[in-house]
CSV table of C-alpha atoms in Angstrom, one decimal:
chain,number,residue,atom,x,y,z
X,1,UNK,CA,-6.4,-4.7,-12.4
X,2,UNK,CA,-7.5,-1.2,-12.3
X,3,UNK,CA,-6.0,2.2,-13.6
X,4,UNK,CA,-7.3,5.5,-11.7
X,5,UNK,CA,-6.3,8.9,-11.8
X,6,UNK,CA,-6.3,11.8,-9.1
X,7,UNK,CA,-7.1,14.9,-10.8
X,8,UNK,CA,-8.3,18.1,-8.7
X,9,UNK,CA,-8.1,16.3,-5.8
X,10,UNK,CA,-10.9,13.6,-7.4
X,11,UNK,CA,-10.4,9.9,-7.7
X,12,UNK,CA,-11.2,8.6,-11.3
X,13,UNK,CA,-11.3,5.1,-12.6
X,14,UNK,CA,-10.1,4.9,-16.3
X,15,UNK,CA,-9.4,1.4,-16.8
X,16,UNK,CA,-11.0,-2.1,-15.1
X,17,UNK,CA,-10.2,-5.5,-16.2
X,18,UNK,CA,-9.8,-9.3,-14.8
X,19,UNK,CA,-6.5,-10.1,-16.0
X,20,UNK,CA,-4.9,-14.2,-16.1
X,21,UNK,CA,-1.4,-15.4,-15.5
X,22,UNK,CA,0.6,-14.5,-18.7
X,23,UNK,CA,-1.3,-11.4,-19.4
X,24,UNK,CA,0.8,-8.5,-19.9
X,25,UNK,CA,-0.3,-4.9,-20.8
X,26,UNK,CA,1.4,-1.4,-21.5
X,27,UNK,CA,0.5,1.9,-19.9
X,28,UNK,CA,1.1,5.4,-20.8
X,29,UNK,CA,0.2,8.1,-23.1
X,30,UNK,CA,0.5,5.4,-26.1
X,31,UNK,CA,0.3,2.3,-24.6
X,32,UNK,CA,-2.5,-0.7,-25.0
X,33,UNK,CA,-4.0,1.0,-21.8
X,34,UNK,CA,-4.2,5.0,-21.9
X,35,UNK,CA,-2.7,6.7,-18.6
X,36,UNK,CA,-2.3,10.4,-18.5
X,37,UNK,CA,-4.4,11.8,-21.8
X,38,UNK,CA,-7.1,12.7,-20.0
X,39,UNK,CA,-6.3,15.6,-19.6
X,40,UNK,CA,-2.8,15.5,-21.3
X,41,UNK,CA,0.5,14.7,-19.2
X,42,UNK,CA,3.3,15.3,-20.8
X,43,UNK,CA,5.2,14.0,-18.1
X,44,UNK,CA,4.0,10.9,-18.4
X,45,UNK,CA,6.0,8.8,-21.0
X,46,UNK,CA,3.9,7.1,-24.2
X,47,UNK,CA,5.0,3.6,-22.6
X,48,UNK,CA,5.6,4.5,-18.5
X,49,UNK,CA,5.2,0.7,-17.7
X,50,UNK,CA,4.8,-2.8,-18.3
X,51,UNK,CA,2.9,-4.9,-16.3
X,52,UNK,CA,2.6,-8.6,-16.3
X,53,UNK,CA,0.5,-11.4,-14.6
X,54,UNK,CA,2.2,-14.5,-13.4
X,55,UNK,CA,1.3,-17.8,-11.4
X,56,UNK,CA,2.8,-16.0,-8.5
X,57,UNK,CA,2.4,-12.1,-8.4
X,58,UNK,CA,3.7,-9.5,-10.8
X,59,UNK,CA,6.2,-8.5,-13.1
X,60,UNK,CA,6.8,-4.6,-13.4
X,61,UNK,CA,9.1,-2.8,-16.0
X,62,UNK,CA,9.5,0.6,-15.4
X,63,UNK,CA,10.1,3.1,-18.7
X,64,UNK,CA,8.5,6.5,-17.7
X,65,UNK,CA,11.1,8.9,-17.8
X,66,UNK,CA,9.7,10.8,-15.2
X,67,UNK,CA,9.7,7.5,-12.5
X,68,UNK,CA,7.5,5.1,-11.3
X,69,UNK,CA,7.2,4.3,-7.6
X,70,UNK,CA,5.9,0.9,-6.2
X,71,UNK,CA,3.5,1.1,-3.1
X,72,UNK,CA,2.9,-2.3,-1.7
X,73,UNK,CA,-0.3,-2.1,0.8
X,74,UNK,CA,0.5,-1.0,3.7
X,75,UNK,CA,4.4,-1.4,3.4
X,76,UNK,CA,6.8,1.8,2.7
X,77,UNK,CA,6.9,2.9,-0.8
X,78,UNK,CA,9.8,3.0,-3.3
X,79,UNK,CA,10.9,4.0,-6.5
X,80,UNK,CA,12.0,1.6,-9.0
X,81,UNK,CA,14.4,1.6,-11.9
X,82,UNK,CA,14.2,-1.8,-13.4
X,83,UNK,CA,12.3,-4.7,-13.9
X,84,UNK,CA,10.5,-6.0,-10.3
X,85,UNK,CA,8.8,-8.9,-9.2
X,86,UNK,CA,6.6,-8.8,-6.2
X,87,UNK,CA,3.9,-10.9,-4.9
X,88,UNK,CA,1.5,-9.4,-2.7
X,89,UNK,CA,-2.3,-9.0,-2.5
X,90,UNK,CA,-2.2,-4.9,-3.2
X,91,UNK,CA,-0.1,-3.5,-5.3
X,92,UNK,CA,-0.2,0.1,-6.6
X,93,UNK,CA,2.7,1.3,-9.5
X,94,UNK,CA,2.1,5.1,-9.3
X,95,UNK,CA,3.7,7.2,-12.6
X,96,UNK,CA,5.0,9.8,-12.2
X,97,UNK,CA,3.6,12.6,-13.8
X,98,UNK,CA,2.9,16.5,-13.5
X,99,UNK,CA,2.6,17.9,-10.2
X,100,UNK,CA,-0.7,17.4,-8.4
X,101,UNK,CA,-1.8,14.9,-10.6
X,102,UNK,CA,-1.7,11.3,-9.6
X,103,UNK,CA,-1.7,7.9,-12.1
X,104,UNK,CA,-1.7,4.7,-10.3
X,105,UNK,CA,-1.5,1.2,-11.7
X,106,UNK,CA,-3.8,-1.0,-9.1
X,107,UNK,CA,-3.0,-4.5,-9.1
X,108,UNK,CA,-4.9,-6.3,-6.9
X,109,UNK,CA,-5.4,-10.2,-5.8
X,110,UNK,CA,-7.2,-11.3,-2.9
X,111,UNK,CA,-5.4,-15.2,-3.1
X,112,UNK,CA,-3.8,-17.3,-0.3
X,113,UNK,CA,-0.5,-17.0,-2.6
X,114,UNK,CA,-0.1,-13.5,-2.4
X,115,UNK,CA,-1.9,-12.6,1.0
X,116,UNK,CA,0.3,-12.2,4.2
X,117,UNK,CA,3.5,-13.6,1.6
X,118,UNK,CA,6.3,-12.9,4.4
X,119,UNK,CA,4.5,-14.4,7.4
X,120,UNK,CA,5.8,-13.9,10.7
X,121,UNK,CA,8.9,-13.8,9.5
X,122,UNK,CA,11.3,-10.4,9.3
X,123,UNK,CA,15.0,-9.7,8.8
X,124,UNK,CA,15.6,-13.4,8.6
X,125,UNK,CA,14.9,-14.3,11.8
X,126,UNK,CA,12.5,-17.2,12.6
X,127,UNK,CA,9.6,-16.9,15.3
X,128,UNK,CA,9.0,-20.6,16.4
X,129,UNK,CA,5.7,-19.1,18.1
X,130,UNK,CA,3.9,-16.0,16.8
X,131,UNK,CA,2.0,-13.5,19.2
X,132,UNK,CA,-1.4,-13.6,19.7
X,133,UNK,CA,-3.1,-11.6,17.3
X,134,UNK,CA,-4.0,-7.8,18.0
X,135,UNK,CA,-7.2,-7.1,20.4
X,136,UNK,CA,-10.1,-5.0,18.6
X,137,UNK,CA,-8.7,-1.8,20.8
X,138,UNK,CA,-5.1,-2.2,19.2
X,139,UNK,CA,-6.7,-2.3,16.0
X,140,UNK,CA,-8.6,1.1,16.4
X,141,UNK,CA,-5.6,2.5,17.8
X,142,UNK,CA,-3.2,1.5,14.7
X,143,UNK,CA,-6.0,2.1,12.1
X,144,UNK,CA,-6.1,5.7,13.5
X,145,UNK,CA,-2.2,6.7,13.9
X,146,UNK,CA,-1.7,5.1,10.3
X,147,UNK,CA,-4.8,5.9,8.4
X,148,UNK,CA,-3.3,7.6,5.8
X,149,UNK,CA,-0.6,4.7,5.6
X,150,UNK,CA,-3.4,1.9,5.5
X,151,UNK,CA,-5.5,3.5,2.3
X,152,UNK,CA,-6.2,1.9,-1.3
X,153,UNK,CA,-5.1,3.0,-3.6
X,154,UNK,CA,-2.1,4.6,-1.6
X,155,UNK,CA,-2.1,8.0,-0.2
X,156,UNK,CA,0.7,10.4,-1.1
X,157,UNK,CA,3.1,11.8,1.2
X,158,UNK,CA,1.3,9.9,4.2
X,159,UNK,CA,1.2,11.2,7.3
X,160,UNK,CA,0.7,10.0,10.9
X,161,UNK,CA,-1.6,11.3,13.5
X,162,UNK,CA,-0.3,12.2,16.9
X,163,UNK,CA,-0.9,10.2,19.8
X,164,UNK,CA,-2.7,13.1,21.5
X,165,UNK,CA,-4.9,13.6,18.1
X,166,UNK,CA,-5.9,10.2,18.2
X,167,UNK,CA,-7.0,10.1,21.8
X,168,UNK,CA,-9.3,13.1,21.4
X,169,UNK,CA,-10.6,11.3,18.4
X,170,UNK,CA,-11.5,7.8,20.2
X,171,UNK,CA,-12.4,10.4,23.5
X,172,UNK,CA,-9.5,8.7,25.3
X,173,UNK,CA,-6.6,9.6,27.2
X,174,UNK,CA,-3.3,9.7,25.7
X,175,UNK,CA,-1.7,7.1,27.8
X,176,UNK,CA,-4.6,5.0,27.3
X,177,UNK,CA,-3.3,5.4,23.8
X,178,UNK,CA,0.2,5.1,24.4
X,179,UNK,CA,0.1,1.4,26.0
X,180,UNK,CA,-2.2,0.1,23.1
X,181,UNK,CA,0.1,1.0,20.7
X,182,UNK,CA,2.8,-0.6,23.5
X,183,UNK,CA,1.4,-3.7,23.0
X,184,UNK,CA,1.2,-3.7,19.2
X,185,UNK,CA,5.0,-2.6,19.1
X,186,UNK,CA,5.8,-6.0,21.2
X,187,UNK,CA,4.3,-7.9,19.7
X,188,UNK,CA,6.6,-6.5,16.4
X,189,UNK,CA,9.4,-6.9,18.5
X,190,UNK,CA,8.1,-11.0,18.8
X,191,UNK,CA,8.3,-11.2,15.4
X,192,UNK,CA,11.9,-10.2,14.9
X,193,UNK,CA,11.9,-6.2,14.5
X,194,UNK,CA,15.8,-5.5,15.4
X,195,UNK,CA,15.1,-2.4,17.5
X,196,UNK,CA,12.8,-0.3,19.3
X,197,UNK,CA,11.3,2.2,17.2
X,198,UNK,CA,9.3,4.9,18.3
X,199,UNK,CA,5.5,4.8,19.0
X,200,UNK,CA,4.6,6.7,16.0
X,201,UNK,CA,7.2,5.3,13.3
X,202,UNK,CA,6.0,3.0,10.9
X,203,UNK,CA,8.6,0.5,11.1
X,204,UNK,CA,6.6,-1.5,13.2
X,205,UNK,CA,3.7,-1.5,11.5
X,206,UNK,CA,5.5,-3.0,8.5
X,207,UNK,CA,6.1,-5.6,10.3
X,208,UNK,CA,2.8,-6.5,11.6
X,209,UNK,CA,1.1,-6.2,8.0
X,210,UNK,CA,3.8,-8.5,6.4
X,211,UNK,CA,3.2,-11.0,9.0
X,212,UNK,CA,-0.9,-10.5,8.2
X,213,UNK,CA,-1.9,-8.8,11.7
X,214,UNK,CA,-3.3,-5.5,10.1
X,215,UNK,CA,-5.5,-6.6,7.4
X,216,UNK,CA,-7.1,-3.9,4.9
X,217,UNK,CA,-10.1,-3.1,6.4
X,218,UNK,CA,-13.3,-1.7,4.1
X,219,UNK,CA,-13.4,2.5,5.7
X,220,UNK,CA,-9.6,2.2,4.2
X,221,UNK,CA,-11.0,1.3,0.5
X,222,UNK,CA,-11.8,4.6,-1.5
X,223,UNK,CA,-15.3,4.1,-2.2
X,224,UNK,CA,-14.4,3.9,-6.1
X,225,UNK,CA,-13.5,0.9,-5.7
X,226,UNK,CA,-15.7,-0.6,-3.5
């Protein structure tokens, strides 16, 4: 478990600890672990949240007034209101706070329990034979359309890159492009994803990282926390 803030643009780590099943902690301004004092955030409540450890994953109580939003890795973001509980190898609680500053709650577990939880498996809908996994060129081509959706901790107001931005990066063509990232949208579509999404939406790739096809890769780790 880790606590980090975003100040000026920097990355800093305020809080590091290995943390067993029944452990639970407080964060804020006056809780057991300190979260936006450094410098002073008023927007940040004196308890924001309360995490604890289980056999299985987390349990997260939200109580900053000014919100708390849940990023699983690699999975669309949400706020949350009341008390959650999520198992999955990466998860970052980000507090709300002042604007341009960002306080994220890292919890992090690298176990078979809480790695690839929802495998091949979406909407309900069984796959009685999963598609092959995703050739190296597939890879490059996903990790470079959703960088900024693939990073740890989480990056804020994530964009994707444009096809034609990514083929001038990898000194491809654009269609070249285009029918890697084909093949990586079937093989979403195999695993139950109810319609065709297009080639730069997401939706697919939350698919593909539930099901444990698009692992976190080391360049997507901040240094910080390497």
């Amino acid at each position: 478990m880790r606590v980090v803030e975003r100040v000026a643009g920097r990355l800093q780590l305020r809080f590091e600890r290995r943390v067993e099943p029944g452990t639970t902690l407080d964060f804020g301004r006056g809780g057991s672990v300190s979260i936006g004092v450094d410098p002073l955030d008023d927007k940040v409540s004196r308890r924001a949240a309360t995490v604890s450890a289980l056999d299985r994953g987390w349990r997260i109580t939200p109580t900053n007034r000014s919100g708390v939003v849940l990023h699983l890795w690699g999975l669309a973001p949400y706020p949350i209101r009341h008390v959650e509980t999520v198992g999955w190898h990466r998860v970052g609680v980000r507090v709300l706070g002042s604007p341009g500053v960002e306080h994220w709650i890292l919890l992090e577990d690298s176990a078979d329990y809480t790695a690839g939880v929802d495998s091949a498996t979406t909407s309900g809908t069984h796959v009685s034979k999963p598609p092959p996994e995703l050739t190296d060129e597939q890879r490059e081509a996903v990790g470079l359309i959703f960088a900024q959706l693939l990073t740890w901790p989480p990056t804020v107001d994530a964009q994707v890159l444009l096809i034609k931005q990514a083929a001038t990066r990898v000194q491809r063509s654009a269609t070249t492009v285009q029918g890697r990232l084909d093949g990586v949208r079937a093989k979403a579509l195999a695993l139950g994803l109810g319609r065709t999404p297009e080639l730069t939406d997401p939706e697919y790739l939350y698919v593909l990282v539930r099901a444990g096809y698009v692992p976190l890769r080391p360049e997507d780790v901040d240094p910080l926390l390497s």
